[in-house]
Amino acid sequence: MARPPTSRDLARLAGVSQATVSRVLTNNPKVNPETRARVLQVLKDANYTPNALARAMKTGRTDTIGVFMTRVTSPFHAELLDEIGRVLSSTGLHMILWNIEHDPEETVAEVLHQRLVDGFVLTSATYDSKLHTMALASGTPTVLLHRGIDELECDQVVGDNWQGAYDAGKYLVDHGHTDIGLVTLVHTGNTSRDRDLGFRAALADAGVKIKPSNVVSVGVPHADGHAAAEKLLSRKKPPTAIYTVTDLLAFGILDGARAVGARVPDDVWVIGFDNTEMAAWESFDLTSVDQPTHAIVETGVNLLRQRIADPDRPTETVTLPCPLAIRGSTANRH
Amino acid sequence: MARPPTSRDLARLAGVSQATVSRVLTNNPKVNPETRARVLQVLKDANYTPNALARAMKTGRTDTIGVFMTRVTSPFHAELLDEIGRVLSSTGLHMILWNIEHDPEETVAEVLHQRLVDGFVLTSATYDSKLHTMALASGTPTVLLHRGIDELECDQVVGDNWQGAYDAGKYLVDHGHTDIGLVTLVHTGNTSRDRDLGFRAALADAGVKIKPSNVVSVGVPHADGHAAAEKLLSRKKPPTAIYTVTDLLAFGILDGARAVGARVPDDVWVIGFDNTEMAAWESFDLTSVDQPTHAIVETGVNLLRQRIADPDRPTETVTLPCPLAIRGSTANRH
DNA sequence: AGCGAATGTGTATACGTATTCATTGTATAC
DNA sequence: GTATACAATGAATACGTATACACATTCGCT
């Protein structure tokens, strides 16, 4: 394959200067309509596409966004990624994806300096990750999606995890539950924290106490939910409902319940968080707090684009409601 | 944030020319060890990283691979993507991800000319997609993973779908099944075709006929598997086993079986294909033909790197074995 | 008719790096 | 002691584009 044609080649073909070709490409109004038409025709005939690298070097804009994620195989994260890809591409932006579980932080640090991207999307911000710190320090426009950090001078778009969790808790006590299990994650960020605290607040407001033995703190995998359910449900007097902070854990809990012979929802209600597509599968039929993934991503990418256009604008934190999606894993007892 | 320092800035600091700094950066041997040490120290102090764009423009290499996928939310594809990310990043390569469901083909065509990437990874090649045709025509090194195209002059790494399917069929007939359901996809590529034909061949070799009414052709989503199972299992004399060509469909089939009250494996055996992580979940406990995802990706990326280094080398097609992973959705009846 | 403004185009340059070429200094060979 | 190879470095250039600037032409208005 020969070297791709350059704007200079086409300029010669069209009988104009390279500058004029460039003006046509950038929709510069200062070009005669006739000339423009002629150049466009030549461009089309040659099936020309500008060299993105040269353009980026000149303009300083790459039209590429760096996306940092974790655990792409987790259902919610996969849906989030899918949505990010859709929104970015519909905006004409490319996506470079990094999995921060695989990439050492040094790699990440390099990327920040390379000017490979116009901005960053971080979906897995944790208190102790240096990622957002480095990103912000580098001056690169950055938006936090799904997981936020309080008081951080950074655009953020998150679901209202606290409210969603509160509503889930209220829903349970409203339906007469008083012996409730809570399978929670170590608080590594706002998200897991609020999904825990909001739930506890709802129970506290209703005067329902959570027995310490009903609280299990676990890691993220499905197997951890499974184990937690076995632990909670194999007691002599198991809780009548279990709430957990992600769908993935909820799926594990449903599996664990099945393993110990507990029926859902007859013996135990189960509520998850994220409302992933899989929650609607018959195997799970999981009541879950919905995360407005599409709105989160759309809003976040918009904020990011605005910041790229104007780096000095004030930061915004957007919080979107998380309504409860009720399914068969909880059933009206009354 | 100030403009990042350039090699010229650092050259001044180190008291050398920009050319020497560049020589240090590229490990050019023609530089005095003393000078090199001094420059390296300055680079380190300044926390310098070369501008990737300028470097790429000069060398023609971006150290970035374009990955084209579909349906990231599908469990197997998510695992594949995760693996691709891991392997690429461990090789020092970046990944630009495109979802060809979102991106119109015109977009794709542009990318091919932009020289944004050194090569392509395609995981969803279909006979009629123009993607691989365009990619190859553009002269960009390209490798097909997971889905191949027969007789195509292109590096390819695929699982041995035919053999895996054959083994699944043989396993069923060896265990006495004679009334077997087949939930298949329209043949859009080698993968779905071989997963269908290999299975049929095993049954044919054993003298077991497949009733036409036992064959259901569906789309990719979970719901389609669900519907297929309901159709097959609500007949007066339903098949005693169902094989299907992806785990996602198998999950749908398990759900459908549950919906019509058919017990697995007591009433019906179910076999999927891909052996995703979820197949091991207790909800599914699915027997499935394993795809050696790690080996596929590792081999494929290696081929790609070799082709980038030497575009004229002969193309290779690697086929890796797909062993059957047996779980509770099939049980030894004897 | 004349003059400033507006329009269209070309020339030249810069983005930051890698690399060729020229140049200097130093070591080796005769 | 000179000629020559070689090592180390700097100066200059090119990658392909966008754009500031200069320039020529036309237009609008008195």
XYZ file of N, CA and C in Angstrom, chain A residues 1-4 46-54 56-57 60-62 64 71-75 78-83 85-87 89-90 93-99 101-104 107 109-111 113-116 137-139 222 226 230 248 251-252 254-256 258-259 277-278 280-284, chain B residues 1-4 47-57 60-62 64 71-75 78-83 85-87 89-90 93-99 101-104 107 109-111 113-116 137-139 222 226 230 248 251-252 254-256 258-259 277-278 280-284:
450
model
N 0.854 -1.206 0.000
C 0.000 0.000 0.000
C 0.878 1.239 0.000
N 0.581 2.102 -0.909
C 1.387 3.319 -1.035
C 1.091 4.268 0.118
N 1.968 5.205 0.241
C 1.782 6.264 1.238
C 0.468 6.982 0.959
N -0.314 7.211 1.993
C -1.594 7.895 1.763
C -1.343 9.305 1.244
N -10.154 11.266 -4.442
C -8.941 10.638 -3.934
C -9.217 9.837 -2.660
N -10.457 9.915 -2.200
C -10.813 9.205 -0.976
C -9.865 9.617 0.162
N -9.703 10.910 0.252
C -8.714 11.456 1.170
C -9.267 11.609 2.590
N -8.430 11.303 3.556
C -8.726 11.604 4.952
C -7.496 12.242 5.568
N -7.692 13.343 6.261
C -6.520 14.040 6.825
C -5.788 13.169 7.834
N -4.513 13.337 7.897
C -3.705 12.658 8.893
C -4.037 13.214 10.270
N -4.615 12.352 11.087
C -5.099 12.798 12.387
C -3.959 13.247 13.295
N -2.805 12.625 13.129
C -1.685 12.963 13.992
C -1.185 14.376 13.714
N -0.993 14.665 12.438
C -0.495 15.990 12.072
C -1.481 17.060 12.508
N -3.627 16.833 14.914
C -3.636 16.939 16.374
C -2.422 17.715 16.862
N -1.301 17.482 16.216
C -0.098 18.173 16.671
C -0.245 19.672 16.465
N -3.466 20.780 18.779
C -3.442 20.412 20.185
C -4.665 19.634 20.612
N -5.532 19.328 19.655
C -6.723 18.544 19.995
C -6.689 17.213 19.265
N -6.978 16.149 19.977
C -6.893 14.832 19.373
C -8.275 14.237 19.087
N -9.917 12.685 21.021
C -9.887 11.375 21.666
C -9.997 11.557 23.173
N -12.700 -3.700 35.959
C -13.601 -4.836 35.848
C -14.650 -4.708 34.752
N -14.186 -4.708 33.548
C -15.077 -4.605 32.401
C -16.047 -5.780 32.334
N -15.664 -6.885 32.941
C -16.520 -8.073 32.864
C -17.686 -8.010 33.838
N -17.665 -7.062 34.730
C -18.802 -6.903 35.635
C -19.971 -6.292 34.871
N -21.167 -6.862 35.047
C -22.279 -6.463 34.179
C -22.513 -4.959 34.132
N -19.787 -3.141 32.210
C -19.887 -3.391 30.778
C -20.961 -2.494 30.164
N -22.068 -2.369 30.850
C -23.130 -1.504 30.330
C -22.686 -0.052 30.314
N -21.963 0.320 31.338
C -21.454 1.693 31.409
C -20.499 1.957 30.252
N -19.610 1.012 30.028
C -18.644 1.156 28.935
C -19.353 1.242 27.594
N -20.328 0.401 27.430
C -21.087 0.396 26.186
C -21.705 1.768 25.941
N -22.265 2.306 27.002
C -22.912 3.610 26.904
C -21.885 4.707 26.618
N -19.106 4.384 25.066
C -18.717 4.245 23.668
C -19.757 4.840 22.740
N -20.993 4.588 23.064
C -22.069 5.098 22.204
C -22.079 6.621 22.201
N -22.015 7.204 23.377
C -22.114 8.667 23.475
C -20.893 9.332 22.850
N -18.893 8.189 20.541
C -18.810 8.051 19.087
C -19.877 8.893 18.412
N -21.007 9.060 19.064
C -22.039 9.904 18.462
C -21.626 11.369 18.498
N -16.081 11.546 18.891
C -14.860 11.383 19.678
C -14.428 9.921 19.713
N -13.120 9.713 19.710
C -12.592 8.370 19.868
C -12.389 8.067 21.340
N -12.228 6.804 21.632
C -12.052 6.388 23.018
C -10.828 5.491 23.145
N -9.889 5.932 23.967
C -8.797 5.042 24.342
C -9.146 4.482 25.715
N -9.127 3.180 25.815
C -9.597 2.539 27.041
C -8.432 1.982 27.832
N -8.408 2.293 29.096
C -7.431 1.678 29.989
C -8.145 0.952 31.106
N -7.663 -0.195 31.399
C -8.163 -0.926 32.551
C -7.153 -0.745 33.663
N -6.828 -1.940 36.355
C -6.382 -3.140 37.050
C -5.160 -3.740 36.375
N -5.071 -3.520 35.072
C -3.937 -4.084 34.342
C -2.777 -3.105 34.260
N -3.101 -1.829 34.139
C -2.061 -0.863 33.860
C -1.475 -0.293 35.140
N -0.183 -0.411 35.294
C 0.454 0.145 36.464
C 0.338 1.665 36.446
N 2.396 3.786 34.068
C 1.884 3.873 32.711
C 0.867 5.000 32.614
N 0.542 7.559 34.487
C 1.163 8.867 34.637
C 1.760 9.341 33.314
N 2.372 8.423 32.609
C 2.941 8.789 31.310
C 1.874 9.313 30.366
N 0.798 8.550 30.311
C -0.274 8.912 29.395
C -0.727 10.345 29.621
N 0.878 12.833 30.377
C 1.777 13.841 29.839
C 1.886 13.775 28.322
N 1.392 12.715 27.760
C 1.649 12.498 26.338
C 0.756 13.311 25.421
N -0.260 13.894 25.990
C -1.200 14.673 25.182
C -1.857 13.811 24.113
N -2.067 12.574 24.491
C -2.734 11.663 23.562
C -4.223 11.920 23.520
N -4.081 17.260 38.325
C -2.814 17.985 38.414
C -2.230 18.211 37.021
N -2.481 17.290 36.128
C -1.941 17.429 34.774
C -2.685 18.511 34.000
N -3.796 18.954 34.568
C -4.550 20.005 33.894
C -5.444 19.492 32.789
N -18.975 -12.040 42.510
C -20.180 -12.840 42.667
C -20.037 -13.836 43.819
N -22.386 -14.809 47.196
C -22.785 -16.186 47.452
C -22.452 -16.585 48.889
N -24.951 -17.433 52.155
C -24.871 -18.695 52.896
C -24.702 -18.434 54.380
N -24.245 -7.449 41.012
C -23.378 -8.624 40.945
C -23.401 -9.370 42.283
N -26.727 -11.097 42.640
C -26.795 -12.371 41.917
C -26.127 -13.462 42.746
N -25.035 -13.138 43.340
C -24.361 -14.093 44.214
C -25.228 -14.476 45.390
N -28.506 -14.427 45.474
C -29.579 -15.297 44.982
C -29.065 -16.730 44.817
N -27.865 -16.830 44.299
C -27.269 -18.156 44.141
C -27.024 -18.814 45.492
N -26.528 -18.034 46.424
C -26.275 -18.567 47.761
C -27.567 -19.014 48.421
N -30.223 -20.045 46.931
C -30.601 -21.303 46.274
C -29.792 -22.461 46.852
N -28.515 -22.193 47.090
C -27.624 -23.252 47.580
C -28.052 -23.759 48.957
N -29.146 -5.078 33.029
C -30.037 -5.845 32.161
C -30.299 -7.238 32.724
N -29.258 -7.822 33.271
C -29.382 -9.175 33.789
C -30.369 -9.275 34.940
N -33.198 -8.350 35.030
C -34.512 -8.677 34.492
C -34.602 -10.127 34.010
N -33.462 -10.804 33.953
C -33.517 -12.209 33.548
C -34.325 -13.012 34.559
N -35.003 -13.987 34.040
C -35.875 -14.797 34.882
C -35.109 -15.491 36.009
N -33.883 -15.867 35.746
C -33.079 -16.530 36.779
C -32.984 -15.682 38.025
N -32.954 -14.389 37.822
C -32.717 -13.491 38.940
C -33.988 -12.729 39.290
N -2.326 25.282 33.890
C -1.202 24.356 33.663
C -0.404 24.839 32.463
N 0.869 24.935 32.682
C 1.750 25.435 31.620
C 1.930 24.386 30.535
N 2.386 24.844 29.432
C 2.726 23.951 28.336
C 3.769 22.944 28.813
N 3.575 21.687 28.485
C 4.549 20.675 28.932
C 5.899 20.937 28.302
N 10.450 15.426 34.987
C 9.285 14.553 34.851
C 8.767 14.589 33.410
N 9.707 14.470 32.523
C 9.401 14.655 31.109
C 8.861 13.388 30.458
N 7.897 13.559 29.599
C 7.420 12.468 28.740
C 7.320 13.004 27.325
N 7.861 12.280 26.373
C 7.832 12.777 24.994
C 6.412 12.934 24.487
N 6.197 13.882 23.655
C 4.906 14.084 23.007
C 4.659 12.936 22.027
N 3.661 12.154 22.372
C 3.395 10.953 21.590
C 2.989 11.287 20.162
N 2.324 12.399 19.988
C 1.855 12.752 18.650
C 3.018 13.083 17.733
N 3.901 13.919 18.224
C 5.045 14.310 17.405
C 5.889 13.091 17.060
N 6.081 12.274 18.073
C 6.867 11.062 17.840
C 6.198 10.186 16.784
N 4.889 10.031 16.922
C 4.165 9.176 15.986
C 4.220 9.748 14.571
N 4.129 11.042 14.493
C 4.155 11.629 13.154
C 5.499 11.372 12.487
N 5.848 7.271 12.258
C 4.779 6.537 11.613
C 4.188 5.435 12.468
N 4.665 5.346 13.715
C 4.099 4.330 14.611
C 3.440 4.999 15.800
N 2.254 4.530 16.134
C 1.506 5.168 17.212
C 1.482 4.331 18.478
N -0.487 2.169 19.095
C -1.894 2.065 19.442
C -2.568 1.080 18.494
N -21.344 -5.622 20.891
C -22.020 -6.085 22.111
C -21.074 -6.333 23.293
N -20.507 -5.252 23.761
C -19.603 -5.341 24.894
C -20.311 -5.881 26.132
N -21.619 -5.707 26.176
C -22.353 -6.145 27.372
C -22.592 -7.647 27.392
N -22.326 -8.297 26.288
C -22.466 -9.746 26.284
C -21.295 -10.359 27.053
N -21.592 -11.319 27.938
C -20.557 -11.816 28.855
C -19.273 -12.245 28.152
N -17.320 -9.282 26.792
C -16.696 -8.505 27.861
C -15.408 -9.181 28.316
N -15.444 -10.494 28.437
C -14.238 -11.215 28.853
C -13.151 -11.105 27.787
N -13.583 -11.160 26.560
C -12.625 -11.040 25.463
C -11.971 -9.655 25.481
N -12.799 -8.652 25.650
C -12.276 -7.290 25.702
C -11.309 -7.114 26.860
N -11.689 -7.640 27.989
C -10.833 -7.553 29.169
C -9.471 -8.160 28.872
N -9.509 -9.293 28.227
C -8.265 -9.997 27.908
C -7.448 -9.203 26.887
N -7.433 -6.027 26.477
C -6.852 -4.898 27.190
C -5.637 -5.319 27.989
N -5.744 -6.447 28.637
C -4.636 -6.928 29.455
C -3.409 -7.202 28.591
N -3.605 -7.925 27.521
C -2.469 -8.310 26.686
C -1.847 -7.090 26.007
N -1.899 -3.963 26.936
C -1.219 -3.058 27.848
C 0.067 -3.681 28.372
N 0.071 -4.984 28.519
C 1.305 -5.631 28.973
C 2.368 -5.575 27.886
N 1.108 -1.362 24.479
C 0.282 -0.801 23.417
C -1.004 -0.215 23.987
N -1.450 0.870 23.378
C -2.729 1.443 23.759
C -3.836 0.822 22.921
N -5.057 1.010 23.390
C -6.193 0.436 22.673
C -7.247 1.503 22.421
N -7.555 1.708 21.154
C -8.721 2.531 20.826
C -9.849 1.576 20.499
N -10.953 1.768 21.174
C -12.047 0.813 21.061
C -13.191 1.400 20.245
N -13.643 0.633 19.283
C -14.839 1.029 18.545
C -15.904 -0.057 18.674
N -17.106 0.372 18.886
C -18.228 -0.558 18.868
C -18.915 -0.404 17.524
N -21.422 -1.477 16.405
C -22.868 -1.299 16.411
C -23.232 0.178 16.471
N -22.357 0.946 17.095
C -22.641 2.375 17.231
C -22.067 3.173 16.077
N -20.912 2.735 15.599
C -20.204 3.549 14.629
C -20.582 3.172 13.212
N -21.058 4.125 12.468
C -21.395 3.852 11.075
C -20.137 3.490 10.295
N -17.559 6.141 9.392
C -16.621 6.488 10.460
C -15.442 5.534 10.437
N -14.335 3.748 8.035
C -13.494 3.936 6.866
C -12.525 5.089 7.083
N -13.000 6.147 7.683
C -12.115 7.276 7.955
C -10.947 6.865 8.821
N -11.285 6.175 9.873
C -10.258 5.776 10.822
C -9.130 5.041 10.126
N -7.882 5.467 7.376
C -6.958 6.328 6.640
C -6.215 7.290 7.541
N -6.661 7.400 8.740
C -6.113 8.454 9.588
C -4.759 8.129 10.167
N -4.363 6.878 10.049
C -3.085 6.464 10.625
C -3.065 6.701 12.132
N -4.213 6.508 12.723
C -4.284 6.667 14.174
C -3.727 5.453 14.876
N -7.674 -3.786 2.767
C -7.412 -2.943 1.610
C -6.581 -1.724 1.992
N -6.775 -1.251 3.191
C -6.020 -0.074 3.635
C -4.563 -0.422 3.899
N -4.282 -1.708 3.925
C -2.912 -2.124 4.150
C -2.511 -2.115 5.616
N -30.385 -12.826 25.097
C -30.866 -13.742 26.122
C -32.338 -14.092 25.905
N -34.517 -17.703 25.695
C -35.683 -17.928 26.545
C -36.875 -18.390 25.704
N -38.844 -22.086 25.578
C -40.290 -22.219 25.807
C -40.935 -22.961 24.646
N -24.755 -17.043 26.329
C -25.852 -16.101 26.553
C -27.179 -16.729 26.174
N -28.082 -19.311 28.774
C -28.690 -18.728 29.977
C -30.170 -18.459 29.729
N -30.454 -17.961 28.556
C -31.850 -17.733 28.204
C -32.641 -19.034 28.182
N -31.975 -21.733 29.921
C -32.178 -22.161 31.308
C -33.342 -21.404 31.943
N -33.383 -20.114 31.644
C -34.493 -19.311 32.156
C -35.824 -19.758 31.573
N -35.797 -20.023 30.273
C -37.019 -20.475 29.621
C -37.483 -21.808 30.187
N -36.938 -22.914 33.160
C -37.506 -22.626 34.472
C -38.924 -22.097 34.330
N -39.120 -21.250 33.330
C -40.425 -20.616 33.140
C -41.511 -21.648 32.825
N -17.374 -16.909 32.585
C -17.320 -16.993 34.049
C -18.699 -17.270 34.633
N -19.693 -16.653 34.044
C -21.049 -16.802 34.570
C -21.557 -18.237 34.469
N -20.277 -20.721 35.466
C -19.971 -21.422 36.707
C -20.847 -20.962 37.869
N -21.603 -19.886 37.656
C -22.492 -19.436 38.723
C -23.533 -20.518 39.003
N -23.897 -20.613 40.275
C -24.838 -21.639 40.698
C -26.188 -21.542 39.981
N -26.598 -20.333 39.660
C -27.874 -20.144 38.955
C -27.906 -20.921 37.660
N -26.740 -21.017 37.040
C -26.696 -21.623 35.717
C -26.009 -22.987 35.774
